[in-house]
Coordinates of C-alpha atoms and ligand atoms in Angstrom, one line a residue:
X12 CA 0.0 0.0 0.0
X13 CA 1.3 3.2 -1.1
X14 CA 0.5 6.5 0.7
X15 CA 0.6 10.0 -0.7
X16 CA -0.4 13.6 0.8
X17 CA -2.2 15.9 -1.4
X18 CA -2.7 19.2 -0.5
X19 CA -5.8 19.3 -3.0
X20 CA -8.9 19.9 -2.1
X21 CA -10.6 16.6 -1.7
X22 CA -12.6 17.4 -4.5
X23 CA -10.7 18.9 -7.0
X24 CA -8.3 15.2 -6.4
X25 CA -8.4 12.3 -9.4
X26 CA -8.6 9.1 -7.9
X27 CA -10.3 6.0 -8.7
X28 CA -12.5 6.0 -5.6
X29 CA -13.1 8.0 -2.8
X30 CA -13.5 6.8 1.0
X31 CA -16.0 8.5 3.5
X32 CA -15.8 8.0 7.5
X33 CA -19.2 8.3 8.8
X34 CA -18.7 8.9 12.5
X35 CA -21.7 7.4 14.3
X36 CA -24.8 7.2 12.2
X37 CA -24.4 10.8 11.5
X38 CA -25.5 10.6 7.6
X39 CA -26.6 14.6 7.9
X40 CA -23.2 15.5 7.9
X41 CA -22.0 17.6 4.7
X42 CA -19.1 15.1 3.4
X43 CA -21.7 13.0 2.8
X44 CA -24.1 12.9 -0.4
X45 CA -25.5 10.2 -0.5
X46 CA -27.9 9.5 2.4
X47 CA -30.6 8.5 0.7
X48 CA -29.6 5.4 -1.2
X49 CA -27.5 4.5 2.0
X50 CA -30.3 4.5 4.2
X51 CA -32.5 2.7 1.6
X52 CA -29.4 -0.6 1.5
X53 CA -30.0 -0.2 5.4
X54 CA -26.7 0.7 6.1
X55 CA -26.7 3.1 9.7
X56 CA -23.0 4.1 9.8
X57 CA -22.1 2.4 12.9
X58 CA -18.6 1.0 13.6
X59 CA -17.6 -1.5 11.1
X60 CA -20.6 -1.1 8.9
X61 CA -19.4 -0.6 5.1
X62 CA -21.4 0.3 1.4
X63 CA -19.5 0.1 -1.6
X64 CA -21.3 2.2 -4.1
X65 CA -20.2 1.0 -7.2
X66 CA -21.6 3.8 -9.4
X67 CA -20.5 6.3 -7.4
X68 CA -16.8 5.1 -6.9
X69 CA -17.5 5.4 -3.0
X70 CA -17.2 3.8 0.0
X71 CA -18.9 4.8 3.0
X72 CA -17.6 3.1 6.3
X73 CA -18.9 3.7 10.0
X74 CA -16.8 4.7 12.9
X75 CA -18.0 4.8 16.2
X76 CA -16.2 8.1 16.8
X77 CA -13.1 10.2 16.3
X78 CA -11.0 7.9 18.4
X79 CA -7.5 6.5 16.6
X80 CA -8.5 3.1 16.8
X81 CA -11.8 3.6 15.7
X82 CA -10.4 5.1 12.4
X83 CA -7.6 2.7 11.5
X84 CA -10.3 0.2 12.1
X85 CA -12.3 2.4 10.0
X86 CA -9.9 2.8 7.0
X87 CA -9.3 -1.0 7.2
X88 CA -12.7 -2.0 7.0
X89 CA -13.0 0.3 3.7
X90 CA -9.7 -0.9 2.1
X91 CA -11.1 -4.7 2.4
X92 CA -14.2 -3.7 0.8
X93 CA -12.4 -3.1 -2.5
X94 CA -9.5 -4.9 -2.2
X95 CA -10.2 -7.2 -5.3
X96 CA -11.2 -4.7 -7.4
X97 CA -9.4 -3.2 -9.7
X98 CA -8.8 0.6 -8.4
X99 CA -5.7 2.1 -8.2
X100 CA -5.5 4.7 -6.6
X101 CA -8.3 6.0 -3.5
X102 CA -8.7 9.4 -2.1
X103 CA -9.6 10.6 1.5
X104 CA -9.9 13.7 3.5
X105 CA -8.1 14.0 6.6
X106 CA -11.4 15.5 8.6
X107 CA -11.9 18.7 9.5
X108 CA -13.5 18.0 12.9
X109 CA -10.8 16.7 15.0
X110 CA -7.4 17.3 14.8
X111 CA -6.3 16.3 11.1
X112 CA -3.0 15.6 11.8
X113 CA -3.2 12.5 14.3
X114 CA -6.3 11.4 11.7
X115 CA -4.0 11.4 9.4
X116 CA -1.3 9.1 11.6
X117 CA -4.9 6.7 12.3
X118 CA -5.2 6.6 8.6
X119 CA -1.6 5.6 7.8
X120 CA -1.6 3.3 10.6
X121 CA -5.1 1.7 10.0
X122 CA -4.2 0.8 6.2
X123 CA -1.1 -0.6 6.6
X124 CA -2.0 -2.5 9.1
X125 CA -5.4 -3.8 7.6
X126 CA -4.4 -4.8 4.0
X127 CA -0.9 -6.6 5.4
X128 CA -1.3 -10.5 3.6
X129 CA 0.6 -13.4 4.3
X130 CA 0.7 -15.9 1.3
X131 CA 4.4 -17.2 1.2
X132 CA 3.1 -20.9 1.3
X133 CA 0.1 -20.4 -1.1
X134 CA 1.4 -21.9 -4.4
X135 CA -1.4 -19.5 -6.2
X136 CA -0.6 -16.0 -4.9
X137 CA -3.5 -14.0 -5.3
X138 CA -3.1 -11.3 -8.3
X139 CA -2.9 -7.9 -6.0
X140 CA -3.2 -4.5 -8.0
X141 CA -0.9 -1.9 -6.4
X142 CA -3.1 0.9 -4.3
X143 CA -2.2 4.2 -3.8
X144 CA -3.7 6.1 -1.0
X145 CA -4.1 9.8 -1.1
X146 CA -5.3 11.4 1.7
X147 CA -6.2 15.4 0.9
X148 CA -4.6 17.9 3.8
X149 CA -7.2 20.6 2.8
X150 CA -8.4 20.8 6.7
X151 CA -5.0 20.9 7.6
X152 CA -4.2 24.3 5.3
X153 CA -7.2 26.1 7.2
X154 CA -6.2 25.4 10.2
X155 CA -2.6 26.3 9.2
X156 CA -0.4 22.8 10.1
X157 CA 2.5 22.8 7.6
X158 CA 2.8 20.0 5.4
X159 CA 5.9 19.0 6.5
X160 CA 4.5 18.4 9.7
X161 CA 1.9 16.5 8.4
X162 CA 4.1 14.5 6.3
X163 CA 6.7 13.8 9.4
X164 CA 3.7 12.0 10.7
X165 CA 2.7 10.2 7.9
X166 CA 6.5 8.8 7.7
X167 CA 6.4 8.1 11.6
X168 CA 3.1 6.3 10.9
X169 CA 4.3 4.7 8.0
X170 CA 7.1 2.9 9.4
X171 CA 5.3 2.0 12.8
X172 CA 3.2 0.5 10.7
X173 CA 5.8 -1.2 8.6
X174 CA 7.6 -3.2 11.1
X175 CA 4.4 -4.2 12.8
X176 CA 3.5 -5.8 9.9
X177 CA 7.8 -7.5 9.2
X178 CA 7.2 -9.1 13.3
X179 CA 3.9 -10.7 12.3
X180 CA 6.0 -12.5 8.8
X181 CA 8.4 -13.3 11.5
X182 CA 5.8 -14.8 13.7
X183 CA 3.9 -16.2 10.8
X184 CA 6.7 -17.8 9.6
X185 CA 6.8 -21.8 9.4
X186 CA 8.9 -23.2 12.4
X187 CA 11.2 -25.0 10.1
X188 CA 11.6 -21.9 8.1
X189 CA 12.1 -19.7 11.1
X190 CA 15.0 -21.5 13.5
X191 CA 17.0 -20.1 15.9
X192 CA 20.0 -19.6 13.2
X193 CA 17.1 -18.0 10.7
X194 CA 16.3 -15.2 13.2
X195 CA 20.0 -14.7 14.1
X196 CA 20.8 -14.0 10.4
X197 CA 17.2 -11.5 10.2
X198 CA 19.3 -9.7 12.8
X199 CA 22.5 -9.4 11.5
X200 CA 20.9 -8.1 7.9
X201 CA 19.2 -5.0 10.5
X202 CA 22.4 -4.4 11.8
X203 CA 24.2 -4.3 7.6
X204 CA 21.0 -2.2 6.5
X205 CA 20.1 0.4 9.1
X206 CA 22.6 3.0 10.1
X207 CA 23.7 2.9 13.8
X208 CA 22.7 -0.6 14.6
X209 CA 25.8 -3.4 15.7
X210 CA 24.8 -7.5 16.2
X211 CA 26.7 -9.9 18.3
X212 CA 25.6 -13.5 17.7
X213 CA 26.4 -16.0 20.1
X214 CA 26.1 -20.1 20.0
X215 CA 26.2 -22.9 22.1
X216 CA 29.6 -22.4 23.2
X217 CA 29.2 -19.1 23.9
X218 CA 26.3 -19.6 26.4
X219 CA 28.7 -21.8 27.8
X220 CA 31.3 -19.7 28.3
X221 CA 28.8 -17.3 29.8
X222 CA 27.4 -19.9 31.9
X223 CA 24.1 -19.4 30.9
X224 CA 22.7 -22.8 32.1
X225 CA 19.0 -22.4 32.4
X226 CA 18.8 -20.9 28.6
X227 CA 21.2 -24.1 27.4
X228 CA 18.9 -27.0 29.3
X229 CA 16.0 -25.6 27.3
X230 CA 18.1 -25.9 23.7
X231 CA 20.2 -29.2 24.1
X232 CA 17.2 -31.7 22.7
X233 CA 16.8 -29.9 19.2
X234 CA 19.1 -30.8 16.2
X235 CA 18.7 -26.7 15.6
X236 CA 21.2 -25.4 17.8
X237 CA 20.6 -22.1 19.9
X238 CA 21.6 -18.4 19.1
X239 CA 22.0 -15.5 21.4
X240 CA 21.3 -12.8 19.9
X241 CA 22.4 -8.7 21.2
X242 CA 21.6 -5.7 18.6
X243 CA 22.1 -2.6 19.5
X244 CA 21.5 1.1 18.0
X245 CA 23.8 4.0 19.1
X246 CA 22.7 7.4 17.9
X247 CA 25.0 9.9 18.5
X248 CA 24.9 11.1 22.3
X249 CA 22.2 8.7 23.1
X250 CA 19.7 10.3 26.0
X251 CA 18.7 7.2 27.6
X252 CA 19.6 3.3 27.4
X253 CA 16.4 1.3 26.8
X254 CA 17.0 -3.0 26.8
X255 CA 14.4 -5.2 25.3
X256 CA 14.8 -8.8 25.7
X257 CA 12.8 -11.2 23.6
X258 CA 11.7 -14.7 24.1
X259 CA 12.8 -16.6 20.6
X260 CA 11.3 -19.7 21.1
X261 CA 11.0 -20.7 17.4
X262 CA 9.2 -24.1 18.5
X263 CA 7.5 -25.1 21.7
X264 CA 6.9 -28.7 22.1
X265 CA 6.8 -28.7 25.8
X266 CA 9.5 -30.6 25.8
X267 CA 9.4 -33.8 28.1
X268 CA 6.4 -32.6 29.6
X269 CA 5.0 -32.4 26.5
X270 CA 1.8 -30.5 25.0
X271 CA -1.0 -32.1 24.6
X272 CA -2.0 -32.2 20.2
X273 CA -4.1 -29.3 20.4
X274 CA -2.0 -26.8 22.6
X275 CA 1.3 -27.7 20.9
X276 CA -0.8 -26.3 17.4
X277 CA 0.3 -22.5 16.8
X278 CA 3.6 -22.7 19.0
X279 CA 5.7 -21.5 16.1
X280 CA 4.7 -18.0 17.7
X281 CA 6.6 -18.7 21.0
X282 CA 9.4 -16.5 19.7
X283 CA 6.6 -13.5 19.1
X284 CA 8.4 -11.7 21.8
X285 CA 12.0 -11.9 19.6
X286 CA 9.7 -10.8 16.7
X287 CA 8.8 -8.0 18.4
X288 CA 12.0 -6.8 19.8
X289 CA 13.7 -6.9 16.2
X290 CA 10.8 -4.7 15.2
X291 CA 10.6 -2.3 18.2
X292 CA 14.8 -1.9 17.3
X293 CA 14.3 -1.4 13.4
X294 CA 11.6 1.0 14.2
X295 CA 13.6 2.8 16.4
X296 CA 16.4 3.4 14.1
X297 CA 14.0 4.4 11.4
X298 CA 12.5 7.0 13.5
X299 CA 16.2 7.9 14.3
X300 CA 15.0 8.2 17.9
X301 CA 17.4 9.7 20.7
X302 CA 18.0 7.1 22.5
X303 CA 20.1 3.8 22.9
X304 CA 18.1 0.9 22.1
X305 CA 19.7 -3.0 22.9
X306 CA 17.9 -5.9 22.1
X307 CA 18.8 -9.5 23.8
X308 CA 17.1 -12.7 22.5
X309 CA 17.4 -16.1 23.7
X310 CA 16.3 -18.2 20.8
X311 CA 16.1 -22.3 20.6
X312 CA 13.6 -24.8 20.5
X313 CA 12.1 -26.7 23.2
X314 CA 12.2 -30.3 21.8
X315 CA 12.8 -34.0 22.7
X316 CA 15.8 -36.1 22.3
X317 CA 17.9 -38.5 24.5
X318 CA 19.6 -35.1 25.7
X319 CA 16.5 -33.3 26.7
X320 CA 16.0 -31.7 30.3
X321 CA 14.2 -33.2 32.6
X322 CA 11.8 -32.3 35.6
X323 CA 13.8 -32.5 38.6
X324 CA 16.9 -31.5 36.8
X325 CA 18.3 -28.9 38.6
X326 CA 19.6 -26.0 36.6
X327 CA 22.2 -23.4 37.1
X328 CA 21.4 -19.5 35.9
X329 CA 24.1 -17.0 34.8
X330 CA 23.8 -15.1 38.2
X331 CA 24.4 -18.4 40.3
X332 CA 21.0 -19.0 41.3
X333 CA 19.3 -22.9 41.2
X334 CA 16.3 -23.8 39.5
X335 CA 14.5 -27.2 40.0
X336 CA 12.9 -27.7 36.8
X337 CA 8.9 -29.4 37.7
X338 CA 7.8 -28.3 34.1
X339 CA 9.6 -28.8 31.0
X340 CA 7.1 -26.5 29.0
X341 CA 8.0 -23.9 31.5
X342 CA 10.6 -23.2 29.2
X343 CA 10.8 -19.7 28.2
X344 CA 11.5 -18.1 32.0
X345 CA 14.5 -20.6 31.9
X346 CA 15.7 -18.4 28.3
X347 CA 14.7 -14.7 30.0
X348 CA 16.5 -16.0 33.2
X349 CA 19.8 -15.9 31.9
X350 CA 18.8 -13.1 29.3
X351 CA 17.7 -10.7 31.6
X352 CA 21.4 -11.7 34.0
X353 CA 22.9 -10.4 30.7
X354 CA 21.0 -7.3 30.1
X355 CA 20.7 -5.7 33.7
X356 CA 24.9 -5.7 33.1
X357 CA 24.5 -3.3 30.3
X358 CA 23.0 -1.0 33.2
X359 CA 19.9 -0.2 31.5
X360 CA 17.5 3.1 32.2
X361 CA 14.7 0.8 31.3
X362 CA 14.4 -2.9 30.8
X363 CA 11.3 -4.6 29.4
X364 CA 10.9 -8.3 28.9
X365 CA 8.6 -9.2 26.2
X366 CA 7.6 -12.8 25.9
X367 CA 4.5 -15.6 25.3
X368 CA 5.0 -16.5 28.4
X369 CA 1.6 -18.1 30.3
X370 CA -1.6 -19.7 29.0
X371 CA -2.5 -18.2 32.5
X372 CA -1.8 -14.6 30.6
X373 CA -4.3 -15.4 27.8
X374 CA -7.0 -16.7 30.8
X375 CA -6.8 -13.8 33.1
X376 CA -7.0 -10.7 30.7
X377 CA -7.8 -12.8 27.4
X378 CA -6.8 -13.2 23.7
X379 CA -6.2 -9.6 22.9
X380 CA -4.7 -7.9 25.6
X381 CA -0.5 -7.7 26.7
X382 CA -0.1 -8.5 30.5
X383 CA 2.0 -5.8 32.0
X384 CA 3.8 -6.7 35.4
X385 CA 6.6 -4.8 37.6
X386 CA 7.8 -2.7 40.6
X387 CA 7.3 0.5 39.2
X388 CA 3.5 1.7 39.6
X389 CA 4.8 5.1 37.7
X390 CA 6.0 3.0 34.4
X391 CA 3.3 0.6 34.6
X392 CA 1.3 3.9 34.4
X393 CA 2.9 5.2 31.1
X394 CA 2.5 2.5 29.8
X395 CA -1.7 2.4 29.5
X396 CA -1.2 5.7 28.8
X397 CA 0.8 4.8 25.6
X398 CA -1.2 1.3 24.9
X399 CA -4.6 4.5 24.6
X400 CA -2.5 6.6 21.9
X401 CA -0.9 3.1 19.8
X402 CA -4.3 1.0 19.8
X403 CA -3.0 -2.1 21.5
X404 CA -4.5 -3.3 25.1
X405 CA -3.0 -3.4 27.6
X406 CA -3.5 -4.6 31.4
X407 CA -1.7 -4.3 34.9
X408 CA -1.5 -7.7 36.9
X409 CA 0.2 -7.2 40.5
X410 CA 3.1 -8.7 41.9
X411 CA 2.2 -10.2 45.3
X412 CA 4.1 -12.2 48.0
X413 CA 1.7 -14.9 48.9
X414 CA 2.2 -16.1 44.8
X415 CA 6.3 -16.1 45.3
X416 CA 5.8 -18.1 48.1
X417 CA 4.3 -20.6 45.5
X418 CA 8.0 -21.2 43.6
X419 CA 10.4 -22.5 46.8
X420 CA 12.2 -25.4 46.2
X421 CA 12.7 -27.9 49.0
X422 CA 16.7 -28.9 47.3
X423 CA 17.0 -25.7 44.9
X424 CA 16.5 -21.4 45.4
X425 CA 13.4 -22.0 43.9
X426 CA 11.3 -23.8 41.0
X427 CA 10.6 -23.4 37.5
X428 CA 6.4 -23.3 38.1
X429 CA 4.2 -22.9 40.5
X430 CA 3.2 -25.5 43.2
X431 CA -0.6 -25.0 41.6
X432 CA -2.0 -23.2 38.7
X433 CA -3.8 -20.4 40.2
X434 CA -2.4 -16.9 39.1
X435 CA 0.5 -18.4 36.8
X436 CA 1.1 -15.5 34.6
X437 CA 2.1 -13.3 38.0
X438 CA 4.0 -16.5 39.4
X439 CA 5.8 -16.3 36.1
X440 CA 6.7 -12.7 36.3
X441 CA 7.9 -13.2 39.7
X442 CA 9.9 -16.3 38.7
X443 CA 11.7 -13.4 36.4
X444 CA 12.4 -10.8 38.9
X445 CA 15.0 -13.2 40.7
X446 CA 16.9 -12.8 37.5
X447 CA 17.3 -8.5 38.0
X448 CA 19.2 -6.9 40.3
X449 CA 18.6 -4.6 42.7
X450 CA 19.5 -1.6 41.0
X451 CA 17.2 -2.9 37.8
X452 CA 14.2 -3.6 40.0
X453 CA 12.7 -0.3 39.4
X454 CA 13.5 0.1 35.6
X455 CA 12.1 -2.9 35.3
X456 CA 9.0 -4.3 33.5
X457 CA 7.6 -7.6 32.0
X458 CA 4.9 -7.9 29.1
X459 CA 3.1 -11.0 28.9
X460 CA 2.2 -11.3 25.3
X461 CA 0.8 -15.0 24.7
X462 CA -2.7 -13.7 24.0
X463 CA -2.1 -11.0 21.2
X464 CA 0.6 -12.2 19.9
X465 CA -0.5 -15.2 17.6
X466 CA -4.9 -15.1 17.6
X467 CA -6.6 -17.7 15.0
X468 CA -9.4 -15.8 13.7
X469 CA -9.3 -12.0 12.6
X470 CA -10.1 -9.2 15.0
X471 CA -10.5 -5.5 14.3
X472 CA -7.8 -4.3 11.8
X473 CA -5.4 -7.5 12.4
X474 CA -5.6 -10.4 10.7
X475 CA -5.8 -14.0 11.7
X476 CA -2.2 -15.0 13.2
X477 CA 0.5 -12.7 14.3
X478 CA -0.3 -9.5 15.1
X479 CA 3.3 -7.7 16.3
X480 CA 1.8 -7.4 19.8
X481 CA 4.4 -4.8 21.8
X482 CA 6.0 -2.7 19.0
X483 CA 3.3 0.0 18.2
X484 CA 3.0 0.2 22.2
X485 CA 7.0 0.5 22.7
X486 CA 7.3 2.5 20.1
X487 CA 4.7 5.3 21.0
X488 CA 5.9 4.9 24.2
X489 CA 9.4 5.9 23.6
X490 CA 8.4 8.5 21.2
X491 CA 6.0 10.3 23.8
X492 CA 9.5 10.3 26.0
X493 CA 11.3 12.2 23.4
X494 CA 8.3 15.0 22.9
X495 CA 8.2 15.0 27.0
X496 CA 11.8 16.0 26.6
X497 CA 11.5 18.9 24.5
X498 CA 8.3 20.8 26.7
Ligands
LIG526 N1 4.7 -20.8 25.3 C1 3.9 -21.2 26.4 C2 2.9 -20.1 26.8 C3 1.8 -19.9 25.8 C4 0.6 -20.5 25.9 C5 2.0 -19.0 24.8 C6 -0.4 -20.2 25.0 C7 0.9 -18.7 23.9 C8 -0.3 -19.3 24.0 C9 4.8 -21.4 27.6 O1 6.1 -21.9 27.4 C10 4.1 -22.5 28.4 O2 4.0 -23.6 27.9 N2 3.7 -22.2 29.6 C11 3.0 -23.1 30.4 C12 3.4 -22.9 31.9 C13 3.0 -24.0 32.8 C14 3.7 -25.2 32.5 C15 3.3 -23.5 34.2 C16 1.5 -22.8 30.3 O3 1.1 -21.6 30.2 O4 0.7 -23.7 30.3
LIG527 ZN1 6.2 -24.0 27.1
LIG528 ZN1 6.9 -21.3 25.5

């Protein structure tokens, strides 16, 4: 999907077809000209609701109000309207009625987003004609935004958008296409293409060497050997140091205790969170943001052989600390374990885990919403705050001392799951925080992604699969810290 600007009157534009957002019901409003034969097809202009008038070149869509999210669902809904026909090129105004510019941002977002396809396995690829968006900035002259502000945002927007969309290929990605090596080389081609970005890759012998025991249990049983991955982008004076560590599990299994059929189906998306990291990093560098962004990934698969780990093992993490394994699925905390040892030594201003960590995640807030866990009630704060502005959802989950109690070990410091299975996606985040230090603690937060991450049927303006939960979010976020800055 290309995008344009125009600063033509929407009118006085030549486009194959036109778009209107109808913001609830409201079909007396002057954009639109064609009430009558829309309310004679019955359509009410409510969110989601969509007319193609063929004759007419238009599209009428319903929003349920101004909102962001309501118009990038809004512009989606549209866009998949007429999305086999054979237009070219569709106009749109950027409203007049709220504030044009972050429309215009909604709009960018909303149709990148929305017509993003995944056919790499379909041996017919369906024939897709080129579209070209222009969106008119007439309500932009009168209330006198420059263009070049206008089209700043549509680039920022543009590439949010973007490398939403590369996490979700990631994530879509067939497990035997997408291995632990696979990933490591998608890094190392950021790091040769974007300006400012370095990549260390590290293999089995390296987590040795690191003593990174926890992370190299969970790989030994796979005949596709583990990578570590660290990418990092160093503007020039860099304000602040932000670390994102991703969980690349490219398969799940369970490992020795192994998933039943049905659960094991879709765990080619345990290593969303690595997905999401790469993409939170490229986006980062695209924006040229000020600030200092590493990226850690433990990625492996959790598989079965004669080597694999077993419950009652007990294993040894990089900051000293034993682990008696009860749960070989349990994998992934065993990875961000040893990760997170490794990032708090960078001394990070911020440190955010992002991983598909807990089924228990997916049952307490459900399918669409990120789990947000951590010490800092002020961050945690931010953070809905951002999760508003970039469209995702987002929810709080609090740490709690009667739930560690739930991990002691009678031989080890503690074990890998909870002694039962009530409130496992907090057990799980406070299985992590024994893995930062003290000085971390604060700086610290953990994102529970298993629900958004990878969903089987469509919702709003994603599509069925991966969604690149945690980038728009991380990516607003930091960019509302560098406007802070300036004020
Ligand atoms: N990768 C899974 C978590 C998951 C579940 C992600 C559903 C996406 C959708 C994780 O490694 C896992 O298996 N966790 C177990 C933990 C349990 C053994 C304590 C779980 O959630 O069942
Ligand atoms: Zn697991
Ligand atoms: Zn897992």
């Amino acid at each position: 999907m290309n995008i344009q600007l125009s600063e033509k009157k929407i009118k006085d534009l030549q486009a194959d077809c036109e778009i209107i957002i109808v913001i609830d019901g409201d079909l007396d409003h002057k954009w639109i000209e064609d009430k009558e034969t829309l309310e004679s097809i019955g359509f009410e202009g409510k969110s989601e609701d969509v007319a193609f008038l063929p004759e007419g070149k238009k599209v009428y869509v319903g929003s349920d109000s101004y909102d962001k999210d309501e118009i990038r669902l809004a512009i989606s809904t549209a866009l998949k309207e007429i999305e086999n026909t054979k237009y070219k090129t569709i106009k749109i105004g950027s409203s007049v009625d709220k504030c044009p510019v972050s429309n215009t941002k909604a709009l960018v977002e909303g149709a990148i987003l929305g017509t993003y396809t995944f056919d790499r396995y379909k041996s017919e690829k369906k024939e897709k004609v080129e579209k070209t968006l222009i969106i008119s900035t007439e309500d932009m002259n009168s209330i006198s935004i420059g263009i070049e502000h206008a089209k700043k945002s549509l680039n920022d927007s543009q590439i949010i958008a973007e490398v939403t969309n590369s996490a979700k290929t990631l994530v879509n990605t067939a497990p035997q296409d997408m291995t632990p090596e696979v990933l490591a080389n998608y890094a190392q081609n950021l790091a040769d293409t974007l300006p400012n970005v370095t990549c260390f890759i590290g293999d089995e012998k390296f987590l040795e060497e690191q003593k990174m025991g926890a992370f190299l249990a969970v790989s030994r049983a796979s005949i596709n050997k583990p990578r570590f991955i660290h990418l990092s982008y160093k503007p020039q004076n860099p304000k602040e140091k932000f670390v994102y560590v991703g969980k690349g599990l490219t398969y799940d299994s369970g490992g020795l205790s192994i998933k039943p059929a049905d659960f094991m189906v879709s765990m080619k998306s345990d290593m969303s969170g690595s997905a999401t990291v790469l993409s939170i990093l490229e986006g980062a560098a695209r924006l040229k943001l000020p600030f200092e962004i590493d990226v850690v990934i433990g990625s492996c698969e959790n598989m079965i052989d004669g080597s694999a780990y077993k419950p009652d093992d007990v294993l040894v993490a990089r900051n000293g600390k034993t682990i008696e394994v009860k749960n070989t699925d349990a994998e992934g905390r065993l990875v961000l374990a040893d990760c997170l040892c490794y990032a708090c030594e960078l001394e990070p201003d911020y440190l955010i885990d992002v991983a598909t960590l807990t089924g228990a995640c997916v049952v307490a807030v459900g399918e669409y919403t990120t789990g947000i866990m951590g010490h800092n009630g002020a961050l945690k704060h931010e953070l809905l705050k951002s999760a508003k502005s970039s469209g995702e959802l987002v929810a709080t989950l609090q740490f709690n001392k009667y739930l560690k109690k739930l991990t002691k070990s009678k031989i080890a410091d503690m074990t890998n799951v909870g002694s039962n299975r009530y409130g496992g996606a907090i057990t799980a985040g406070m299985f992590l925080d024994n893995f930062v230090t003290d000085e971390v603690k604060q700086k610290w937060m953990h994102w529970d992604i298993a629900g958004p991450a990878f969903v089987d049927s469509a919702w709003g303006y994603n599509q069925a699969g991966a969604s690149g939960a945690g980038v728009r979010l991380a990516l607003y976020w930091m960019q509302s810290k560098t406007y802070n800055k300036k004020h």
